[in-house]
Coordinates of C-alpha atoms in Angstrom, one line a residue:
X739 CA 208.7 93.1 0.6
X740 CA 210.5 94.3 -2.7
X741 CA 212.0 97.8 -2.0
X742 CA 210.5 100.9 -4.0
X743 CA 212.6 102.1 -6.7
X744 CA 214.4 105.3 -5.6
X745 CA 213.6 107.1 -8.7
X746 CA 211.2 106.7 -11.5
X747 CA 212.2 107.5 -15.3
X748 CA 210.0 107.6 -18.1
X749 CA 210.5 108.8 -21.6
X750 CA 207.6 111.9 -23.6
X751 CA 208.6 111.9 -27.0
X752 CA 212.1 113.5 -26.5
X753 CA 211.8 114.4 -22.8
X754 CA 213.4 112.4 -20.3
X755 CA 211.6 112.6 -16.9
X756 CA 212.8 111.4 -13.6
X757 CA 210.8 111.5 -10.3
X758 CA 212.4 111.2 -6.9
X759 CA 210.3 108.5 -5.1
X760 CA 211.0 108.3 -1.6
X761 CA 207.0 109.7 -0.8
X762 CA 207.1 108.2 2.8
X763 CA 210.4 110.5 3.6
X764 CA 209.4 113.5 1.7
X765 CA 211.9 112.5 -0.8
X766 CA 214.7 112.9 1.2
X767 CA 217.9 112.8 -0.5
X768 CA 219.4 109.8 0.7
X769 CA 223.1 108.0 -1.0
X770 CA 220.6 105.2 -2.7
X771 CA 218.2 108.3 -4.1
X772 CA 221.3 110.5 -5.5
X773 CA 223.0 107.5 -6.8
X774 CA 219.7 106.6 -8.5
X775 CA 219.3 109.8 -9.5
X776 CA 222.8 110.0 -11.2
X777 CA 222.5 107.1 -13.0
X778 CA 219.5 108.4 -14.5
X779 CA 220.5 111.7 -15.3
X780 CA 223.8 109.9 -16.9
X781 CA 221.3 107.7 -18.7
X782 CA 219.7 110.3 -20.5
X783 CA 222.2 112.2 -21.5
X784 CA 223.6 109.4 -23.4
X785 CA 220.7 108.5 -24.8
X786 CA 220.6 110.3 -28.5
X787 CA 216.8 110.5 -29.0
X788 CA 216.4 112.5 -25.5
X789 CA 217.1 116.2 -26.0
X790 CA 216.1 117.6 -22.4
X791 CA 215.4 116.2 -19.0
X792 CA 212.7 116.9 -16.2
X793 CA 213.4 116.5 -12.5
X794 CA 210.4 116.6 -10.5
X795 CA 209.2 114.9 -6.9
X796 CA 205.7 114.5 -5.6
X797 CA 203.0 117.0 -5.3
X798 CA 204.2 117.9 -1.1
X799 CA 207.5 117.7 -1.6
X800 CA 210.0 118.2 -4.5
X801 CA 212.5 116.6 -2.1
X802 CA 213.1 118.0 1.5
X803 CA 216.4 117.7 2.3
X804 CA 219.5 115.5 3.0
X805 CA 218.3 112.2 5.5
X806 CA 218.9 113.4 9.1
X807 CA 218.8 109.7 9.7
X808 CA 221.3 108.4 7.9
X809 CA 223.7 111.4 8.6
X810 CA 223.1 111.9 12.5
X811 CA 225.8 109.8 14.1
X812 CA 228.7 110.3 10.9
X813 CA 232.0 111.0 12.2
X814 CA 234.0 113.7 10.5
X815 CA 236.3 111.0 8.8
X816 CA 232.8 109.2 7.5
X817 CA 232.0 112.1 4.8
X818 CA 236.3 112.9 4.4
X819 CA 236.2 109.0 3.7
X820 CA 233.3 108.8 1.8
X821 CA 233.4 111.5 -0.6
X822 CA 230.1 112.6 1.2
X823 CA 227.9 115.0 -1.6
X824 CA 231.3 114.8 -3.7
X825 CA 231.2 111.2 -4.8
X826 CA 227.4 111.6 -6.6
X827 CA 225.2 114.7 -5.9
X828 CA 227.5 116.5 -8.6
X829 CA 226.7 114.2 -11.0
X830 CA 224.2 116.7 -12.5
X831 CA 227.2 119.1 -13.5
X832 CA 228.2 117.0 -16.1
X833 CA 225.2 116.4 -18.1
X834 CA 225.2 118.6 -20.7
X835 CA 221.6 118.2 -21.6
X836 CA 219.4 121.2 -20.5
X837 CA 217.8 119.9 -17.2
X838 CA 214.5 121.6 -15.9
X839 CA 213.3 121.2 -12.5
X840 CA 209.8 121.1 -12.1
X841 CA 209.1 121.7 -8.2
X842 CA 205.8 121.5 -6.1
X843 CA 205.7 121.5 -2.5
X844 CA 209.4 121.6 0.2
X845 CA 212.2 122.5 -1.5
X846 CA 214.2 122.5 1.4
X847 CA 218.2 122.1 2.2
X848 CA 219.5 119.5 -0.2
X849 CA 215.9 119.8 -2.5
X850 CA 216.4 123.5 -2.8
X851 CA 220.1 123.0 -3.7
X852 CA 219.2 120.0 -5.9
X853 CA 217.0 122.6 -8.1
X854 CA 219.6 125.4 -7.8
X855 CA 221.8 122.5 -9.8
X856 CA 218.9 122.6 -12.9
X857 CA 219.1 125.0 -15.5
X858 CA 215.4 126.1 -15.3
X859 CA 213.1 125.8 -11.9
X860 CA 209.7 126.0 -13.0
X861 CA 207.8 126.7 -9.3
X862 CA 204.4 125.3 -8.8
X863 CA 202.5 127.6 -6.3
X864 CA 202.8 125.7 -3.7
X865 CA 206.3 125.3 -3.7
X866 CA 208.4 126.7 -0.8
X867 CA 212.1 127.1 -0.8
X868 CA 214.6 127.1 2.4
X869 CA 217.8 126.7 3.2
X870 CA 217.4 125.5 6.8
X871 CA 220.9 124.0 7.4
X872 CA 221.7 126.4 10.7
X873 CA 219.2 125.0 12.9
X874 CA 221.1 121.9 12.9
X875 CA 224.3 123.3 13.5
X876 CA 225.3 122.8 9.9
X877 CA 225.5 124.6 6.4
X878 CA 224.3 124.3 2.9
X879 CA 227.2 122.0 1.4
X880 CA 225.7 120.9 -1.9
X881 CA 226.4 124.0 -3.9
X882 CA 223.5 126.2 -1.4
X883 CA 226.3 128.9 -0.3
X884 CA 227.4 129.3 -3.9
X885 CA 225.0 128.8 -6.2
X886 CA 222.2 131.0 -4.1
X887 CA 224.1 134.2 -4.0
X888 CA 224.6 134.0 -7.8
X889 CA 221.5 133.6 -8.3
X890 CA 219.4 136.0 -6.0
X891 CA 222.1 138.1 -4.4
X892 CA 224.6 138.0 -1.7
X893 CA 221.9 140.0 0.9
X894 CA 219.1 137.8 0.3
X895 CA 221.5 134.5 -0.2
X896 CA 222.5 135.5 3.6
X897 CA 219.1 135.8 5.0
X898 CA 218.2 132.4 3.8
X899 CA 221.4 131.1 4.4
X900 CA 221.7 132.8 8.2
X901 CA 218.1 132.9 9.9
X902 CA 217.0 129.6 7.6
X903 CA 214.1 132.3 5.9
X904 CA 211.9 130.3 3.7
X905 CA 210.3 131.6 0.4
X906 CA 207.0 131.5 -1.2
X907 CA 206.7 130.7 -4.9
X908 CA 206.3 134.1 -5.7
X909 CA 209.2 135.4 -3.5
X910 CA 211.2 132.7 -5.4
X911 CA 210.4 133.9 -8.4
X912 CA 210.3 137.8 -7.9
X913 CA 214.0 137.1 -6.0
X914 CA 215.5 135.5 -9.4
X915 CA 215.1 132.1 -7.6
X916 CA 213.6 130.5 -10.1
X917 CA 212.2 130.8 -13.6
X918 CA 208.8 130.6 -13.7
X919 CA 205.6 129.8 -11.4
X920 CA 202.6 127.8 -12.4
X921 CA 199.5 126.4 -10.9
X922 CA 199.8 123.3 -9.1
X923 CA 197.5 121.3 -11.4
X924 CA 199.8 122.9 -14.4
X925 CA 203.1 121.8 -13.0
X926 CA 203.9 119.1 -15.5
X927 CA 201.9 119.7 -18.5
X928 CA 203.5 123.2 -18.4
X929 CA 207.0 121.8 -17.5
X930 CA 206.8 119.2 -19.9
X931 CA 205.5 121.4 -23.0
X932 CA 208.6 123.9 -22.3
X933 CA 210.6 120.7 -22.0
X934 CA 209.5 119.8 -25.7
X935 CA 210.0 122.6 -27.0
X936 CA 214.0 123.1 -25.9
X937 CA 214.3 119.6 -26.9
X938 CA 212.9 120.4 -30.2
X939 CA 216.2 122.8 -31.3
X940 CA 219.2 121.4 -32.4
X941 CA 221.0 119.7 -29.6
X942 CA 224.1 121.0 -30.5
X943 CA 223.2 124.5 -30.1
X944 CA 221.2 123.8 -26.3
X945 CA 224.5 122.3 -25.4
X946 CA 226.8 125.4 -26.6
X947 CA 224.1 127.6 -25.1
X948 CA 224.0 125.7 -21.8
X949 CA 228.0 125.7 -21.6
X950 CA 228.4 129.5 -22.6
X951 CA 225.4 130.7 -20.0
X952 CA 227.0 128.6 -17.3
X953 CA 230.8 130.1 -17.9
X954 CA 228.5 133.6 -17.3
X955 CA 227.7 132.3 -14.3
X956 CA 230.8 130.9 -12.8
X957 CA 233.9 133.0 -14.6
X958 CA 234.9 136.6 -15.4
X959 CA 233.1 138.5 -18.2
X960 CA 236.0 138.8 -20.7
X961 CA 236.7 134.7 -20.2
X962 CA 232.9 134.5 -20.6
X963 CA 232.9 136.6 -24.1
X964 CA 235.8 134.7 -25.3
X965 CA 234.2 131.2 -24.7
X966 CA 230.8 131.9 -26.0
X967 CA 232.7 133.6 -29.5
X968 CA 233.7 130.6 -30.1
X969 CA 231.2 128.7 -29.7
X970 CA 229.2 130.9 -32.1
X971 CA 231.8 130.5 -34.9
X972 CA 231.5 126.4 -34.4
X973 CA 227.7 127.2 -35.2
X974 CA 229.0 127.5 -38.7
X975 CA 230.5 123.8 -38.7
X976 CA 226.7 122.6 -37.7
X977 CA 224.7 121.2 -39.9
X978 CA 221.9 122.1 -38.0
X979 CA 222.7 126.4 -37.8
X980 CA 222.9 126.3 -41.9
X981 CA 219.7 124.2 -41.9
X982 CA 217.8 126.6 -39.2
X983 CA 219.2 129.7 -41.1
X984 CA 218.4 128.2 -44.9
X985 CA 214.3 127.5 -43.3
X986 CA 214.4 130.7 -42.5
X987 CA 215.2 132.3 -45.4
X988 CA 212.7 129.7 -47.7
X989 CA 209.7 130.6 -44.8
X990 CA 209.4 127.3 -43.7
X991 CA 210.3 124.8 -40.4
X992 CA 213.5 124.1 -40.1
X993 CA 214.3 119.9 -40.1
X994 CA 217.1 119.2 -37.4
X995 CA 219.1 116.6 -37.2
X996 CA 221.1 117.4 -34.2
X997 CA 224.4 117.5 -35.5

C-alpha cells in the first residue's frame, strides 16, 4: 500500500498552506514529517507568487509531539551523529516569509515548539498547549526552553517547562502564548483571510518587518534599534514604500509589485 504523504501543500491565491498529515499518530513529528515539512516551507519561500505561509494539522491534533517510537532506544551518539532536531526542524528559521500557525487540538512537546517557531499562532478553542518533556525524563530541545520564556515569561515558561502544566486556548492567549483564538469551525477561514491579507503588502517590507521584530526578540535593544533603522532607510530604495506612500497621498489602493 502506497505510503500517505507526510505533509500536504496547497496554494489560496498568494497563501501557501501546508498540513502535517500523520492523522493516525496525532501528527507526530517524525524525521520523514520535518523533512517533509522543510522542504515545503523551503518551497514556498522560493516561490515568488506566495507571500505568506499557513502551518496547520488536523482538527485533534496540530501535531503532538516528537515520535516516542522512533526515539525510544537512540543512543546518545544516535542524535550527536545524526544532527538530531539540528539537521531539519530549524529549517523554519530561515524562511523569511511570515509563517502563521493555525492550531486546533494537542499542541504538545515538539507541536507546541513547532508553533512557538511561527510568527503568528492563531489558537482554535480547542487547542491545548504543553510542554510535557519531564515525564519522560527529558526536556524541550526544539527551541521550548528558549523560545517559551520569551514569549510568556520566565515564571510561567518554568511551570510548563517543570510540572509539564498544559494550557487552554484562552490561557495561551491571555499568557502571550499566542496571537489570537478563534472558534474551531473558524480556524482556517479566519487564518487564511489574515494570511491574505499580510500577503497582500509588499513582500519586501513583511520581510524587513519579520527580520527587525525577530532581532527584538533574540538581541539587545540598542542592536535591535540600530537594525531596524536601517531597514527603514532601505524602505526608501523600494519601489513598493514610494508606491504605498504616493496611493496614499492620491486617496486610492496602492498597486505592489513586491520589490
Amino acid at each position: 500500500m502506497e505510503q500517505e504523504a507526510p505533509v500536504l501543500t496547497a496554494m489560496h491565491g498568494r497563501v501557501g498552506l501546508i498540513t502535517l498529515n500523520r492523522p493516525r499518530q496525532m501528527n507526530a513529528l517524525d524525521d520523514a514529517l520535518m523533512d517533509a515539512l522543510g522542504d515545503a516551507l523551503r518551497a514556498f519561500d522560493a516561490n515568488e507568487a506566495i507571500g505568506a505561509i499557513v502551518i496547520t494539522g488536523s482538527e485533534k491534533a496540530f501535531a503532538a509531539g516528537a515520535d516516542i517510537a522512533a526515539m525510544a532506544d537512540w543512543s546518545y551518539m544516535d542524535v550527536v551523529k545524526s544532527e538530531f532536531i539540528t539537521r531539519n526542524w530549524e529549517t523554519i528559521r530561515s524562511v523569511r516569509k511570515p509563517v502563521i500557525a493555525a492550531v486546533a487540538g494537542f499542541a504538545m512537546g515538539g507541536g507546541c515548539e513547532l508553533a512557538l517557531s511561527c510568527d503568528i499562532v492563531v489558537a482554535a478553542e480547542s487547542a491545548k498547549f504543553a510542554l510535557p518533556e519531564v515525564k519522560l525524563a527529558m526536556l524541550p530541545g526544539a527551541g521550548g526552553t528558549q523560545r517559551l520564556p520569551r514569549a510568556i515569561g520566565k515564571a510561567k515558561a518554568m511551570d510548563m517547562c517543570l510540572s509539564a502544566r498544559m494550557l487552554d486556548a484562552e490561557q495561551a492567549d491571555r499568557y502571550g502564548l499566542v496571537s489570537r483564538v478563534v472558534p474551531d469551525g473558524e480556524l482556517m477561514p479566519q487564518t487564511l483571510a489574515l494570511a491574505a491579507k499580510i500577503a497582500a503588502f509588499s513582500l519586501p517590507a513583511l520581510i524587513a518587518i519579520k527580520e527587525s521584530v525577530n532581532r527584538a526578540f533574540e538581541g539587545s535593544l540598542a542592536e535591535g534599534i540600530g537594525f531596524e533603522r536601517r531597514q527603514l532607510h532601505a524602505r526608501f530604495a523600494s519601489d513598493d514604500a514610494h508606491e504605498g506612500m504616493k496611493a496614499f497621498l492620491q486617496k486610492r489602493e496602492p498597486v505592489f509589485r513586491h520589490r
